[in-house]
Amino acid sequence: MAEALDPVDARILDLVQHDASLSVAEIAEQVGLSPSPCWRRIKRLEDAGIIKKRVTLLDSEKLGLGFEVYAIVKLTLPTKENLDAFEDAVARWPEVVQCATITGREDYVLRVITKDIHTFDEFLRERLLSLGLVSDVESHIVVRGVKNTTAVPLGLISPHVEHPE
């Protein structure tokens, strides 16, 4: 549907991905529509699956969850059954906030957030390694985050979205 995005759709998407708390009236005003047609466009974008959900981002450090790790995981035997079992387990673990399959020697990269190194060690031993599917885990502790955004780079598909520099 990217090719079907007109300038107004692109601007609506840019607004809601940066601030999901905006009302339809506020979005409509900023894109030059009245509220009803703006709401219909938002609904169409939701129905098409482009807008997946609206969330509130929390500050994990202020909540006492300031220990972040990227864990590179290699499965013992990456069969379909093992991949499915691993992914089902990961989906249930709240500590894993992102999981992606990757190319190369390893199979997955996990972004894990916990309270501290001891809680991460418990996660590693009691959840990840106890599955019996993992042959290797390489953990990379985040010292300082440099960039963390959930915004999709809409400017790559639409010249109608401004790029903050």
PDB file of N, CA and C in Angstrom, residues 17-71:
ATOM      1  N   GLN A  17       2.671   8.359  14.532  1.00  0.00           N
ATOM      2  CA  GLN A  17       3.794   7.551  15.024  1.00  0.00           C
ATOM      3  C   GLN A  17       4.671   8.334  15.990  1.00  0.00           C
ATOM      4  N   HIS A  18       4.583   9.655  15.951  1.00  0.00           N
ATOM      5  CA  HIS A  18       5.359  10.459  16.895  1.00  0.00           C
ATOM      6  C   HIS A  18       4.561  10.845  18.133  1.00  0.00           C
ATOM      7  N   ASP A  19       3.221  10.845  18.031  1.00  0.00           N
ATOM      8  CA  ASP A  19       2.398  11.184  19.187  1.00  0.00           C
ATOM      9  C   ASP A  19       1.014  10.557  19.031  1.00  0.00           C
ATOM     10  N   ALA A  20       0.863   9.362  19.553  1.00  0.00           N
ATOM     11  CA  ALA A  20      -0.401   8.634  19.439  1.00  0.00           C
ATOM     12  C   ALA A  20      -1.497   9.235  20.300  1.00  0.00           C
ATOM     13  N   SER A  21      -1.169  10.199  21.140  1.00  0.00           N
ATOM     14  CA  SER A  21      -2.201  10.801  21.994  1.00  0.00           C
ATOM     15  C   SER A  21      -2.958  11.918  21.284  1.00  0.00           C
ATOM     16  N   LEU A  22      -2.543  12.281  20.077  1.00  0.00           N
ATOM     17  CA  LEU A  22      -3.250  13.332  19.344  1.00  0.00           C
ATOM     18  C   LEU A  22      -4.684  12.892  19.046  1.00  0.00           C
ATOM     19  N   SER A  23      -5.606  13.803  19.205  1.00  0.00           N
ATOM     20  CA  SER A  23      -6.996  13.501  18.864  1.00  0.00           C
ATOM     21  C   SER A  23      -7.167  13.579  17.346  1.00  0.00           C
ATOM     22  N   VAL A  24      -8.242  12.994  16.864  1.00  0.00           N
ATOM     23  CA  VAL A  24      -8.538  13.071  15.424  1.00  0.00           C
ATOM     24  C   VAL A  24      -8.666  14.536  15.011  1.00  0.00           C
ATOM     25  N   ALA A  25      -9.290  15.359  15.845  1.00  0.00           N
ATOM     26  CA  ALA A  25      -9.450  16.787  15.530  1.00  0.00           C
ATOM     27  C   ALA A  25      -8.084  17.474  15.393  1.00  0.00           C
ATOM     28  N   GLU A  26      -7.148  17.140  16.294  1.00  0.00           N
ATOM     29  CA  GLU A  26      -5.808  17.743  16.220  1.00  0.00           C
ATOM     30  C   GLU A  26      -5.073  17.296  14.962  1.00  0.00           C
ATOM     31  N   ILE A  27      -5.182  16.013  14.638  1.00  0.00           N
ATOM     32  CA  ILE A  27      -4.536  15.500  13.427  1.00  0.00           C
ATOM     33  C   ILE A  27      -5.163  16.154  12.196  1.00  0.00           C
ATOM     34  N   ALA A  28      -6.486  16.204  12.172  1.00  0.00           N
ATOM     35  CA  ALA A  28      -7.196  16.795  11.036  1.00  0.00           C
ATOM     36  C   ALA A  28      -6.757  18.238  10.802  1.00  0.00           C
ATOM     37  N   GLU A  29      -6.645  19.000  11.877  1.00  0.00           N
ATOM     38  CA  GLU A  29      -6.220  20.396  11.755  1.00  0.00           C
ATOM     39  C   GLU A  29      -4.821  20.498  11.156  1.00  0.00           C
ATOM     40  N   GLN A  30      -3.916  19.623  11.585  1.00  0.00           N
ATOM     41  CA  GLN A  30      -2.535  19.693  11.116  1.00  0.00           C
ATOM     42  C   GLN A  30      -2.364  19.226   9.671  1.00  0.00           C
ATOM     43  N   VAL A  31      -3.300  18.390   9.174  1.00  0.00           N
ATOM     44  CA  VAL A  31      -3.177  17.919   7.788  1.00  0.00           C
ATOM     45  C   VAL A  31      -4.155  18.605   6.841  1.00  0.00           C
ATOM     46  N   GLY A  32      -4.964  19.514   7.384  1.00  0.00           N
ATOM     47  CA  GLY A  32      -5.862  20.288   6.536  1.00  0.00           C
ATOM     48  C   GLY A  32      -7.139  19.573   6.135  1.00  0.00           C
ATOM     49  N   LEU A  33      -7.647  18.720   7.008  1.00  0.00           N
ATOM     50  CA  LEU A  33      -8.914  18.034   6.757  1.00  0.00           C
ATOM     51  C   LEU A  33      -9.892  18.356   7.870  1.00  0.00           C
ATOM     52  N   SER A  34     -11.156  18.044   7.630  1.00  0.00           N
ATOM     53  CA  SER A  34     -12.108  18.089   8.731  1.00  0.00           C
ATOM     54  C   SER A  34     -12.020  16.745   9.451  1.00  0.00           C
ATOM     55  N   PRO A  35     -12.521  16.671  10.692  1.00  0.00           N
ATOM     56  CA  PRO A  35     -12.352  15.445  11.485  1.00  0.00           C
ATOM     57  C   PRO A  35     -12.912  14.166  10.849  1.00  0.00           C
ATOM     58  N   SER A  36     -14.085  14.222  10.215  1.00  0.00           N
ATOM     59  CA  SER A  36     -14.690  12.991   9.663  1.00  0.00           C
ATOM     60  C   SER A  36     -13.833  12.338   8.574  1.00  0.00           C
ATOM     61  N   PRO A  37     -13.407  13.072   7.537  1.00  0.00           N
ATOM     62  CA  PRO A  37     -12.563  12.423   6.540  1.00  0.00           C
ATOM     63  C   PRO A  37     -11.207  11.995   7.105  1.00  0.00           C
ATOM     64  N   CYS A  38     -10.712  12.724   8.079  1.00  0.00           N
ATOM     65  CA  CYS A  38      -9.452  12.342   8.721  1.00  0.00           C
ATOM     66  C   CYS A  38      -9.624  11.013   9.461  1.00  0.00           C
ATOM     67  N   TRP A  39     -10.736  10.890  10.211  1.00  0.00           N
ATOM     68  CA  TRP A  39     -11.009   9.645  10.923  1.00  0.00           C
ATOM     69  C   TRP A  39     -11.121   8.480   9.945  1.00  0.00           C
ATOM     70  N   ARG A  40     -11.781   8.696   8.789  1.00  0.00           N
ATOM     71  CA  ARG A  40     -11.926   7.632   7.789  1.00  0.00           C
ATOM     72  C   ARG A  40     -10.566   7.205   7.251  1.00  0.00           C
ATOM     73  N   ARG A  41      -9.678   8.156   7.041  1.00  0.00           N
ATOM     74  CA  ARG A  41      -8.329   7.813   6.566  1.00  0.00           C
ATOM     75  C   ARG A  41      -7.577   6.994   7.621  1.00  0.00           C
ATOM     76  N   ILE A  42      -7.663   7.414   8.873  1.00  0.00           N
ATOM     77  CA  ILE A  42      -6.993   6.681   9.958  1.00  0.00           C
ATOM     78  C   ILE A  42      -7.561   5.273  10.042  1.00  0.00           C
ATOM     79  N   LYS A  43      -8.861   5.149   9.969  1.00  0.00           N
ATOM     80  CA  LYS A  43      -9.519   3.829  10.024  1.00  0.00           C
ATOM     81  C   LYS A  43      -9.056   2.954   8.856  1.00  0.00           C
ATOM     82  N   ARG A  44      -8.949   3.519   7.656  1.00  0.00           N
ATOM     83  CA  ARG A  44      -8.482   2.775   6.478  1.00  0.00           C
ATOM     84  C   ARG A  44      -7.042   2.297   6.682  1.00  0.00           C
ATOM     85  N   LEU A  45      -6.199   3.157   7.263  1.00  0.00           N
ATOM     86  CA  LEU A  45      -4.805   2.791   7.527  1.00  0.00           C
ATOM     87  C   LEU A  45      -4.715   1.696   8.585  1.00  0.00           C
ATOM     88  N   GLU A  46      -5.627   1.741   9.566  1.00  0.00           N
ATOM     89  CA  GLU A  46      -5.690   0.665  10.572  1.00  0.00           C
ATOM     90  C   GLU A  46      -6.182  -0.634   9.946  1.00  0.00           C
ATOM     91  N   ASP A  47      -7.238  -0.555   9.162  1.00  0.00           N
ATOM     92  CA  ASP A  47      -7.798  -1.752   8.526  1.00  0.00           C
ATOM     93  C   ASP A  47      -6.791  -2.410   7.577  1.00  0.00           C
ATOM     94  N   ALA A  48      -5.940  -1.605   6.950  1.00  0.00           N
ATOM     95  CA  ALA A  48      -4.914  -2.126   6.037  1.00  0.00           C
ATOM     96  C   ALA A  48      -3.724  -2.702   6.800  1.00  0.00           C
ATOM     97  N   GLY A  49      -3.699  -2.509   8.122  1.00  0.00           N
ATOM     98  CA  GLY A  49      -2.601  -3.037   8.928  1.00  0.00           C
ATOM     99  C   GLY A  49      -1.366  -2.150   8.950  1.00  0.00           C
ATOM    100  N   ILE A  50      -1.445  -0.977   8.359  1.00  0.00           N
ATOM    101  CA  ILE A  50      -0.299  -0.056   8.383  1.00  0.00           C
ATOM    102  C   ILE A  50      -0.144   0.529   9.782  1.00  0.00           C
ATOM    103  N   ILE A  51      -1.241   0.940  10.389  1.00  0.00           N
ATOM    104  CA  ILE A  51      -1.227   1.315  11.805  1.00  0.00           C
ATOM    105  C   ILE A  51      -1.549   0.041  12.563  1.00  0.00           C
ATOM    106  N   LYS A  52      -0.538  -0.518  13.238  1.00  0.00           N
ATOM    107  CA  LYS A  52      -0.717  -1.788  13.930  1.00  0.00           C
ATOM    108  C   LYS A  52      -1.360  -1.617  15.293  1.00  0.00           C
ATOM    109  N   LYS A  53      -0.891  -0.643  16.063  1.00  0.00           N
ATOM    110  CA  LYS A  53      -1.493  -0.336  17.351  1.00  0.00           C
ATOM    111  C   LYS A  53      -0.922   0.976  17.854  1.00  0.00           C
ATOM    112  N   ARG A  54      -1.565   1.527  18.864  1.00  0.00           N
ATOM    113  CA  ARG A  54      -1.115   2.784  19.460  1.00  0.00           C
ATOM    114  C   ARG A  54      -0.701   2.477  20.890  1.00  0.00           C
ATOM    115  N   VAL A  55       0.489   2.929  21.251  1.00  0.00           N
ATOM    116  CA  VAL A  55       1.039   2.593  22.560  1.00  0.00           C
ATOM    117  C   VAL A  55       1.610   3.830  23.238  1.00  0.00           C
ATOM    118  N   THR A  56       1.919   3.665  24.507  1.00  0.00           N
ATOM    119  CA  THR A  56       2.628   4.681  25.277  1.00  0.00           C
ATOM    120  C   THR A  56       4.017   4.138  25.575  1.00  0.00           C
ATOM    121  N   LEU A  57       5.035   4.912  25.299  1.00  0.00           N
ATOM    122  CA  LEU A  57       6.404   4.491  25.578  1.00  0.00           C
ATOM    123  C   LEU A  57       6.780   4.894  26.995  1.00  0.00           C
ATOM    124  N   LEU A  58       7.352   3.954  27.727  1.00  0.00           N
ATOM    125  CA  LEU A  58       7.736   4.191  29.113  1.00  0.00           C
ATOM    126  C   LEU A  58       9.249   4.340  29.230  1.00  0.00           C
ATOM    127  N   ASP A  59       9.694   5.027  30.260  1.00  0.00           N
ATOM    128  CA  ASP A  59      11.114   5.168  30.548  1.00  0.00           C
ATOM    129  C   ASP A  59      11.517   4.015  31.461  1.00  0.00           C
ATOM    130  N   SER A  60      12.163   3.005  30.902  1.00  0.00           N
ATOM    131  CA  SER A  60      12.501   1.804  31.672  1.00  0.00           C
ATOM    132  C   SER A  60      13.467   2.104  32.816  1.00  0.00           C
ATOM    133  N   GLU A  61      14.382   3.016  32.620  1.00  0.00           N
ATOM    134  CA  GLU A  61      15.330   3.352  33.693  1.00  0.00           C
ATOM    135  C   GLU A  61      14.613   3.944  34.899  1.00  0.00           C
ATOM    136  N   LYS A  62      13.679   4.846  34.659  1.00  0.00           N
ATOM    137  CA  LYS A  62      12.945   5.467  35.762  1.00  0.00           C
ATOM    138  C   LYS A  62      12.073   4.459  36.490  1.00  0.00           C
ATOM    139  N   LEU A  63      11.783   3.335  35.840  1.00  0.00           N
ATOM    140  CA  LEU A  63      10.989   2.271  36.461  1.00  0.00           C
ATOM    141  C   LEU A  63      11.864   1.214  37.132  1.00  0.00           C
ATOM    142  N   GLY A  64      13.182   1.446  37.150  1.00  0.00           N
ATOM    143  CA  GLY A  64      14.091   0.484  37.770  1.00  0.00           C
ATOM    144  C   GLY A  64      14.446  -0.691  36.868  1.00  0.00           C
ATOM    145  N   LEU A  65      14.250  -0.521  35.572  1.00  0.00           N
ATOM    146  CA  LEU A  65      14.580  -1.563  34.607  1.00  0.00           C
ATOM    147  C   LEU A  65      15.639  -1.037  33.642  1.00  0.00           C
ATOM    148  N   GLY A  66      16.775  -0.666  34.203  1.00  0.00           N
ATOM    149  CA  GLY A  66      17.816  -0.004  33.422  1.00  0.00           C
ATOM    150  C   GLY A  66      18.909  -0.901  32.882  1.00  0.00           C
ATOM    151  N   PHE A  67      18.762  -2.218  33.016  1.00  0.00           N
ATOM    152  CA  PHE A  67      19.797  -3.133  32.526  1.00  0.00           C
ATOM    153  C   PHE A  67      19.332  -3.715  31.199  1.00  0.00           C
ATOM    154  N   GLU A  68      20.042  -3.357  30.135  1.00  0.00           N
ATOM    155  CA  GLU A  68      19.656  -3.772  28.786  1.00  0.00           C
ATOM    156  C   GLU A  68      20.773  -4.586  28.151  1.00  0.00           C
ATOM    157  N   VAL A  69      20.377  -5.682  27.502  1.00  0.00           N
ATOM    158  CA  VAL A  69      21.336  -6.601  26.890  1.00  0.00           C
ATOM    159  C   VAL A  69      20.828  -7.005  25.510  1.00  0.00           C
ATOM    160  N   TYR A  70      21.750  -7.084  24.564  1.00  0.00           N
ATOM    161  CA  TYR A  70      21.461  -7.731  23.287  1.00  0.00           C
ATOM    162  C   TYR A  70      22.083  -9.114  23.371  1.00  0.00           C
ATOM    163  N   ALA A  71      21.252 -10.130  23.278  1.00  0.00           N
ATOM    164  CA  ALA A  71      21.731 -11.516  23.364  1.00  0.00           C
ATOM    165  C   ALA A  71      21.645 -12.146  21.982  1.00  0.00           C
TER     166      ALA A  71
END
